[in-house]
Tab-separated table of C-alpha atoms in Angstrom:
chain	number	residue	atom	x	y	z
A	1	UNK	CA	24.685	-7.445	-23.886
A	2	UNK	CA	26.681	-4.302	-22.531
A	3	UNK	CA	25.725	-2.191	-25.717
A	4	UNK	CA	21.893	-3.495	-25.798
A	5	UNK	CA	20.699	-0.485	-22.994
A	6	UNK	CA	22.157	2.819	-21.526
A	7	UNK	CA	21.797	0.870	-17.980
A	8	UNK	CA	23.337	-2.506	-17.013
A	9	UNK	CA	20.598	-5.114	-16.671
A	10	UNK	CA	19.953	-6.960	-13.404
A	11	UNK	CA	20.106	-10.815	-12.939
A	12	UNK	CA	16.384	-10.936	-14.037
A	13	UNK	CA	17.072	-9.242	-17.509
A	14	UNK	CA	15.959	-5.795	-16.985
A	15	UNK	CA	17.251	-2.541	-15.726
A	16	UNK	CA	16.380	-0.964	-12.433
A	17	UNK	CA	14.491	1.824	-14.552
A	18	UNK	CA	12.435	-0.535	-16.056
A	19	UNK	CA	11.636	-2.128	-13.102
A	20	UNK	CA	10.597	1.125	-11.761
A	21	UNK	CA	8.296	1.707	-14.674
A	22	UNK	CA	6.908	-1.476	-14.254
A	23	UNK	CA	5.924	-1.223	-10.679
A	24	UNK	CA	4.665	2.531	-11.329
A	25	UNK	CA	2.346	1.007	-13.589
A	26	UNK	CA	1.168	-1.840	-11.039
A	27	UNK	CA	0.896	1.005	-8.623
A	28	UNK	CA	-1.348	3.180	-10.717
A	29	UNK	CA	-3.739	0.210	-12.102
A	30	UNK	CA	-4.111	-1.061	-8.636
A	31	UNK	CA	-5.145	2.200	-7.511
A	32	UNK	CA	-7.581	2.822	-9.911
A	33	UNK	CA	-9.360	-0.693	-9.655
A	34	UNK	CA	-9.202	-0.498	-5.888
A	35	UNK	CA	-10.070	2.846	-4.671
A	36	UNK	CA	-13.957	2.702	-6.076
A	37	UNK	CA	-14.431	-0.093	-3.294
A	38	UNK	CA	-12.601	2.025	-0.377
A	39	UNK	CA	-14.591	4.912	-1.558
A	40	UNK	CA	-17.901	3.014	-1.434
A	41	UNK	CA	-16.932	1.529	2.095
A	42	UNK	CA	-16.476	5.282	3.538
A	43	UNK	CA	-19.536	6.208	2.261
A	44	UNK	CA	-21.693	3.331	3.978
A	45	UNK	CA	-19.665	3.955	7.036
A	46	UNK	CA	-20.565	7.696	6.801
A	47	UNK	CA	-24.210	6.948	6.448
A	48	UNK	CA	-24.453	4.528	9.097
A	49	UNK	CA	-22.311	6.369	11.685
A	50	UNK	CA	-21.844	9.972	10.434
A	51	UNK	CA	-18.629	11.761	10.783
A	52	UNK	CA	-18.769	14.917	13.005
A	53	UNK	CA	-16.551	17.630	12.431
A	54	UNK	CA	-12.790	16.801	13.462
A	55	UNK	CA	-13.466	12.985	13.011
A	56	UNK	CA	-10.573	10.965	11.387
A	57	UNK	CA	-11.299	8.028	9.252
A	58	UNK	CA	-8.661	6.002	7.279
A	59	UNK	CA	-9.056	5.715	3.514
A	60	UNK	CA	-6.875	3.330	1.129
A	61	UNK	CA	-6.470	3.429	-2.297
A	62	UNK	CA	-5.049	-0.060	-2.589
A	63	UNK	CA	-1.538	0.276	-1.830
A	64	UNK	CA	-1.204	2.542	1.359
A	65	UNK	CA	-3.436	3.907	3.947
A	66	UNK	CA	-4.341	7.389	4.609
A	67	UNK	CA	-5.485	9.690	7.436
A	68	UNK	CA	-8.623	11.725	6.559
A	69	UNK	CA	-10.200	14.707	8.475
A	70	UNK	CA	-13.986	15.452	8.593
A	71	UNK	CA	-14.800	18.960	7.846
A	72	UNK	CA	-18.122	19.327	8.690
A	73	UNK	CA	-20.603	21.438	6.349
A	74	UNK	CA	-18.710	20.802	3.241
A	75	UNK	CA	-21.292	18.943	0.952
A	76	UNK	CA	-18.772	18.552	-1.446
A	77	UNK	CA	-16.686	16.224	0.594
A	78	UNK	CA	-16.266	12.983	-1.515
A	79	UNK	CA	-17.004	10.947	2.044
A	80	UNK	CA	-20.908	12.497	2.334
A	81	UNK	CA	-23.319	11.467	-0.186
A	82	UNK	CA	-26.982	12.294	-0.557
A	83	UNK	CA	-29.684	9.501	0.002
A	84	UNK	CA	-29.588	6.020	1.543
A	85	UNK	CA	-27.770	3.480	0.556
A	86	UNK	CA	-29.195	-0.140	0.848
A	87	UNK	CA	-25.888	-1.985	0.125
A	88	UNK	CA	-22.510	-1.931	-1.667
A	89	UNK	CA	-24.188	-2.392	-5.119
A	90	UNK	CA	-26.604	0.426	-4.522
A	91	UNK	CA	-24.115	2.869	-3.390
A	92	UNK	CA	-22.183	2.150	-6.629
A	93	UNK	CA	-24.952	2.780	-8.569
A	94	UNK	CA	-26.494	5.668	-6.626
A	95	UNK	CA	-23.220	7.370	-6.566
A	96	UNK	CA	-22.664	6.990	-10.168
A	97	UNK	CA	-26.004	8.031	-11.152
A	98	UNK	CA	-26.110	11.357	-8.570
A	99	UNK	CA	-22.455	12.372	-8.798
A	100	UNK	CA	-20.896	10.632	-12.128
A	101	UNK	CA	-18.618	7.839	-12.376
A	102	UNK	CA	-15.498	10.049	-11.517
A	103	UNK	CA	-16.785	10.281	-7.888
A	104	UNK	CA	-15.850	6.622	-7.368
A	105	UNK	CA	-12.146	7.865	-7.727
A	106	UNK	CA	-12.510	10.861	-5.193
A	107	UNK	CA	-9.458	11.103	-3.305
A	108	UNK	CA	-7.169	9.466	-5.669
A	109	UNK	CA	-4.689	12.277	-7.072
A	110	UNK	CA	-3.272	13.028	-3.408
A	111	UNK	CA	-2.476	9.852	-2.441
A	112	UNK	CA	-0.921	8.793	-5.713
A	113	UNK	CA	1.455	11.447	-5.066
A	114	UNK	CA	2.535	9.421	-1.798
A	115	UNK	CA	1.981	5.964	-2.991
A	116	UNK	CA	3.329	5.627	-6.072
A	117	UNK	CA	6.628	6.817	-5.136
A	118	UNK	CA	6.783	4.534	-1.992
A	119	UNK	CA	5.642	1.737	-4.220
A	120	UNK	CA	8.361	1.718	-6.738
A	121	UNK	CA	11.182	2.213	-4.047
A	122	UNK	CA	9.616	-0.567	-2.479
A	123	UNK	CA	9.096	-3.019	-5.095
A	124	UNK	CA	12.525	-1.749	-6.946
A	125	UNK	CA	14.542	-2.636	-3.783
A	126	UNK	CA	12.909	-6.392	-2.949
A	127	UNK	CA	14.093	-7.462	-6.423
A	128	UNK	CA	17.133	-6.174	-6.202
A	129	UNK	CA	17.737	-7.322	-2.686
A	130	UNK	CA	16.174	-10.816	-3.322
A	131	UNK	CA	18.711	-11.135	-5.761
A	132	UNK	CA	21.616	-10.298	-4.047
A	133	UNK	CA	20.616	-11.970	-0.966
A	134	UNK	CA	19.777	-15.519	-3.216
A	135	UNK	CA	23.298	-15.566	-4.204
A	136	UNK	CA	24.812	-15.023	-0.427
A	137	UNK	CA	22.670	-17.440	0.968
A	138	UNK	CA	23.462	-20.258	-1.186
A	139	UNK	CA	21.736	-23.300	-0.101
A	140	UNK	CA	19.086	-21.130	1.868
A	141	UNK	CA	18.282	-19.123	-1.071
A	142	UNK	CA	14.526	-19.938	-1.057
A	143	UNK	CA	14.428	-17.750	2.376
A	144	UNK	CA	15.631	-14.749	0.717
A	145	UNK	CA	12.441	-13.350	0.069
A	146	UNK	CA	11.578	-13.154	3.695
A	147	UNK	CA	14.179	-11.116	4.400
A	148	UNK	CA	14.270	-8.956	1.224
A	149	UNK	CA	10.737	-8.646	1.666
A	150	UNK	CA	10.941	-7.152	4.827
A	151	UNK	CA	14.104	-4.712	4.479
A	152	UNK	CA	12.567	-2.400	2.070
A	153	UNK	CA	8.877	-1.980	3.940
A	154	UNK	CA	10.989	-0.297	6.992
A	155	UNK	CA	12.447	2.134	4.454
A	156	UNK	CA	9.329	2.854	2.611
A	157	UNK	CA	7.005	3.177	6.153
A	158	UNK	CA	9.576	5.402	7.711
A	159	UNK	CA	10.116	7.884	4.916
A	160	UNK	CA	6.030	8.279	4.447
A	161	UNK	CA	5.197	8.551	8.063
A	162	UNK	CA	6.336	12.023	8.553
A	163	UNK	CA	4.951	13.248	5.340
A	164	UNK	CA	1.445	11.585	6.668
A	165	UNK	CA	1.520	13.391	9.509
A	166	UNK	CA	1.933	16.528	7.699
A	167	UNK	CA	-0.869	15.882	5.105
A	168	UNK	CA	-3.164	15.226	8.522
A	169	UNK	CA	-2.287	18.497	9.689
A	170	UNK	CA	-2.951	20.220	6.555
A	171	UNK	CA	-6.653	18.431	6.493
A	172	UNK	CA	-7.030	19.509	10.019
A	173	UNK	CA	-6.475	23.064	9.747
A	174	UNK	CA	-6.767	25.404	6.871
A	175	UNK	CA	-3.267	26.853	7.187
A	176	UNK	CA	-0.460	28.401	4.885
A	177	UNK	CA	2.508	26.276	4.586
A	178	UNK	CA	4.729	28.881	6.635
A	179	UNK	CA	2.071	28.391	9.647
A	180	UNK	CA	2.412	24.458	9.043
A	181	UNK	CA	6.297	24.885	9.195
A	182	UNK	CA	6.138	26.951	12.304
A	183	UNK	CA	3.741	24.262	14.007
A	184	UNK	CA	6.188	21.554	13.068
A	185	UNK	CA	9.268	23.564	14.465
A	186	UNK	CA	7.586	23.739	17.469
A	187	UNK	CA	6.925	20.397	18.002
A	188	UNK	CA	10.063	19.223	17.284
A	189	UNK	CA	11.649	21.927	19.586
A	190	UNK	CA	9.395	20.611	22.566
A	191	UNK	CA	9.148	17.049	21.770
A	192	UNK	CA	12.370	16.246	19.355
A	193	UNK	CA	12.464	14.960	15.903
A	194	UNK	CA	10.877	11.908	16.794
A	195	UNK	CA	7.810	13.575	17.192
A	196	UNK	CA	7.274	13.152	13.178
A	197	UNK	CA	7.192	9.471	13.450
A	198	UNK	CA	4.199	9.048	16.017
A	199	UNK	CA	2.453	5.818	15.133
A	200	UNK	CA	5.223	4.193	13.168
A	201	UNK	CA	5.684	1.420	15.736
A	202	UNK	CA	2.195	-0.177	15.062
A	203	UNK	CA	2.590	0.556	11.371
A	204	UNK	CA	5.949	-1.607	11.097
A	205	UNK	CA	4.566	-4.188	13.473
A	206	UNK	CA	1.900	-4.794	10.590
A	207	UNK	CA	3.741	-3.846	7.442
A	208	UNK	CA	6.924	-5.569	8.084
A	209	UNK	CA	5.845	-9.506	8.826
A	210	UNK	CA	3.343	-8.799	6.285
A	211	UNK	CA	5.759	-8.119	3.342
A	212	UNK	CA	7.891	-11.052	4.884
A	213	UNK	CA	4.941	-13.300	4.481
A	214	UNK	CA	3.614	-11.985	1.808
A	215	UNK	CA	6.774	-12.247	-0.496
A	216	UNK	CA	7.835	-15.715	0.788
A	217	UNK	CA	4.447	-17.183	0.114
A	218	UNK	CA	4.091	-15.483	-3.124
A	219	UNK	CA	7.689	-16.886	-4.258
A	220	UNK	CA	6.448	-20.438	-3.123
A	221	UNK	CA	3.157	-20.608	-4.891
A	222	UNK	CA	4.357	-18.897	-8.184
A	223	UNK	CA	7.428	-21.576	-8.319
A	224	UNK	CA	5.011	-24.432	-7.810
A	225	UNK	CA	2.737	-22.930	-10.174
A	226	UNK	CA	4.986	-22.708	-12.625
A	227	UNK	CA	6.203	-26.126	-12.286
A	228	UNK	CA	2.919	-27.558	-12.325
A	229	UNK	CA	2.011	-26.094	-15.648
A	230	UNK	CA	5.611	-26.720	-16.814
A	231	UNK	CA	6.460	-23.158	-17.711
A	232	UNK	CA	9.691	-21.190	-16.894
A	233	UNK	CA	8.386	-17.763	-16.679
A	234	UNK	CA	5.051	-16.729	-14.554
A	235	UNK	CA	1.894	-16.164	-16.740
A	236	UNK	CA	-0.360	-13.343	-15.580
A	237	UNK	CA	-2.715	-15.894	-14.121
A	238	UNK	CA	-0.052	-17.506	-12.268
A	239	UNK	CA	1.317	-14.224	-10.490
A	240	UNK	CA	-2.253	-13.200	-10.142
A	241	UNK	CA	-3.707	-15.950	-8.220
A	242	UNK	CA	-0.251	-16.248	-6.479
A	243	UNK	CA	-0.315	-12.712	-5.383
A	244	UNK	CA	-4.301	-13.090	-3.805
A	245	UNK	CA	-3.637	-16.268	-1.935
A	246	UNK	CA	-0.314	-14.644	-0.462
A	247	UNK	CA	-1.693	-11.528	0.360
A	248	UNK	CA	-4.912	-13.154	1.916
A	249	UNK	CA	-2.599	-15.146	4.100
A	250	UNK	CA	-0.489	-12.187	5.198
A	251	UNK	CA	-3.463	-10.157	5.865
A	252	UNK	CA	-5.134	-12.356	8.074
A	253	UNK	CA	-2.274	-13.584	10.167
A	254	UNK	CA	-1.058	-9.530	10.736
A	255	UNK	CA	-5.116	-8.326	11.348
A	256	UNK	CA	-4.489	-7.384	14.972
A	257	UNK	CA	-1.321	-5.110	14.086
A	258	UNK	CA	-3.849	-3.141	11.793
A	259	UNK	CA	-6.665	-2.883	14.005
A	260	UNK	CA	-4.048	-1.374	16.398
A	261	UNK	CA	-2.199	0.404	13.524
A	262	UNK	CA	-5.694	2.238	12.679
A	263	UNK	CA	-6.869	3.084	15.551
A	264	UNK	CA	-3.630	4.784	16.652
A	265	UNK	CA	-3.793	6.653	13.620
A	266	UNK	CA	-7.135	7.732	13.951
A	267	UNK	CA	-6.402	8.835	17.532
A	268	UNK	CA	-3.354	11.088	16.205
A	269	UNK	CA	-5.326	12.491	13.561
A	270	UNK	CA	-7.918	13.763	15.908
A	271	UNK	CA	-5.091	14.581	18.419
A	272	UNK	CA	-3.911	16.915	15.825
A	273	UNK	CA	-7.114	18.234	14.930
A	274	UNK	CA	-8.271	19.549	18.607
A	275	UNK	CA	-4.392	20.527	18.540
A	276	UNK	CA	-4.077	18.655	21.821
A	277	UNK	CA	-0.949	17.414	22.956
A	278	UNK	CA	-1.893	14.639	25.245
A	279	UNK	CA	-1.229	11.194	24.228
A	280	UNK	CA	-4.155	9.056	24.128
A	281	UNK	CA	-1.992	6.080	23.935
A	282	UNK	CA	1.725	5.284	24.728
A	283	UNK	CA	2.266	2.176	23.000
A	284	UNK	CA	0.926	-0.632	21.021
A	285	UNK	CA	0.443	-3.044	23.984
A	286	UNK	CA	-1.332	-0.417	25.593
A	287	UNK	CA	-3.767	0.073	22.324
A	288	UNK	CA	-4.408	-3.683	22.367
A	289	UNK	CA	-5.171	-3.795	26.116
A	290	UNK	CA	-7.728	-0.802	25.337
A	291	UNK	CA	-9.189	-2.659	22.388
A	292	UNK	CA	-9.807	-5.917	24.179
A	293	UNK	CA	-11.092	-3.935	27.532
A	294	UNK	CA	-13.634	-2.455	25.305
A	295	UNK	CA	-14.767	-5.080	22.434
A	296	UNK	CA	-13.214	-8.364	23.662
A	297	UNK	CA	-10.346	-10.517	22.222
A	298	UNK	CA	-12.251	-10.699	18.613
A	299	UNK	CA	-11.861	-6.763	18.609
A	300	UNK	CA	-8.356	-7.280	17.132
A	301	UNK	CA	-9.868	-9.040	14.565
A	302	UNK	CA	-12.493	-6.308	13.481
A	303	UNK	CA	-12.697	-5.680	9.819
A	304	UNK	CA	-11.567	-9.008	8.920
A	305	UNK	CA	-13.869	-9.491	5.741
A	306	UNK	CA	-13.468	-5.962	4.482
A	307	UNK	CA	-9.616	-6.298	4.591
A	308	UNK	CA	-9.747	-9.646	3.184
A	309	UNK	CA	-11.763	-8.270	0.252
A	310	UNK	CA	-9.310	-5.253	-0.331
A	311	UNK	CA	-6.031	-6.658	0.175
A	312	UNK	CA	-6.631	-9.686	-1.934
A	313	UNK	CA	-7.474	-8.341	-4.944
A	314	UNK	CA	-4.981	-5.264	-4.564
A	315	UNK	CA	-1.907	-7.733	-4.112
A	316	UNK	CA	-3.209	-9.794	-6.938
A	317	UNK	CA	-3.585	-6.772	-9.506
A	318	UNK	CA	-0.380	-5.181	-7.905
A	319	UNK	CA	1.964	-8.169	-8.435
A	320	UNK	CA	0.522	-9.412	-11.627
A	321	UNK	CA	1.012	-6.121	-13.200
A	322	UNK	CA	4.203	-6.118	-12.028
A	323	UNK	CA	5.619	-9.459	-13.460
A	324	UNK	CA	3.384	-8.572	-16.800
A	325	UNK	CA	5.807	-5.472	-17.024
A	326	UNK	CA	8.968	-7.151	-16.146
A	327	UNK	CA	8.022	-9.462	-18.820
A	328	UNK	CA	7.354	-7.225	-21.431
A	329	UNK	CA	10.722	-5.127	-20.707
A	330	UNK	CA	12.703	-8.525	-20.703
A	331	UNK	CA	11.480	-9.422	-24.017
A	332	UNK	CA	12.016	-6.149	-25.248
A	333	UNK	CA	15.836	-6.104	-24.037
A	334	UNK	CA	16.340	-9.330	-25.877
A	335	UNK	CA	15.042	-8.622	-29.002
A	336	UNK	CA	16.978	-5.552	-29.133
A	337	UNK	CA	19.968	-7.795	-28.501
A	338	UNK	CA	18.702	-10.168	-31.177
A	339	UNK	CA	17.888	-7.018	-33.948
A	340	UNK	CA	21.517	-6.654	-35.131
A	341	UNK	CA	22.383	-10.295	-35.190
A	342	UNK	CA	19.413	-11.107	-37.218
A	343	UNK	CA	19.740	-7.939	-39.263
A	344	UNK	CA	23.432	-9.129	-39.908
A	345	UNK	CA	22.847	-12.442	-41.004
A	346	UNK	CA	20.041	-11.566	-43.337
A	347	UNK	CA	22.156	-8.860	-44.905
């Protein structure tokens, strides 16, 4: 076993590097499939309520949310489209016909630069942590996915948060990196380093319980489906179905925090666009109160159907691609061990 690869195999039969490759492939596939859905959604939103200059909106490539700032007058901006869209299907057809099929993946490259590394780190850490906790927790090993799913989320969200803030500033104002560095240094001197992590609170309140519930439900669904179909390893279909179901459950239960997080992101982005240091809202609770006052309790569940339509396939595609990648490398490693033995027996 020690001679089969340059890196030691984990308990699941693959190396950490192979886990990273599997998750990276899954992240790219997920982005390629889900991005067109969000591009069409934003085009429809922009048509119904045109974005004025400096207006912020949230764009998601299936893996992460990203803040975008509208630049008025730029006819080539991907969120502005000619013509009138009668609906989702009509938008797909007209965008492809007028701008070409590549327009459906507008804004994908810069988001992949942030999303793929964070996703690779997250999935690799989850697998390693779950394997370790399963051994240490003994009789309570079934709870390992709950804790293993929550912890990597904190690290990934914390690392990405300042980068997202910097990207928003670059979008909002045409400035050099030297000017940006000066701006960030000034903000840190006046408000402290914590100013780079504005909006992290509602992000963690949404993402940590989402990840915990997602992985816990996913492992249960996967195990039961494997037992039902009498298979030791999950097939692509089993992983896909388990990912879609567990993602849907987690998405519904964490929707209020997603609404708060989106509102907070947009408000912060518009603050930076206007060079305003005034706090629009000071806490997650205050944002919730304001949403309820403006739109009622149902306002906390705004965007229920779009979120479900986006999250379910994204989770399904990501996890099934990841599991397929792991199965491929596991088989490759096993064949690599057996190949010398087979050659010896036949010689």
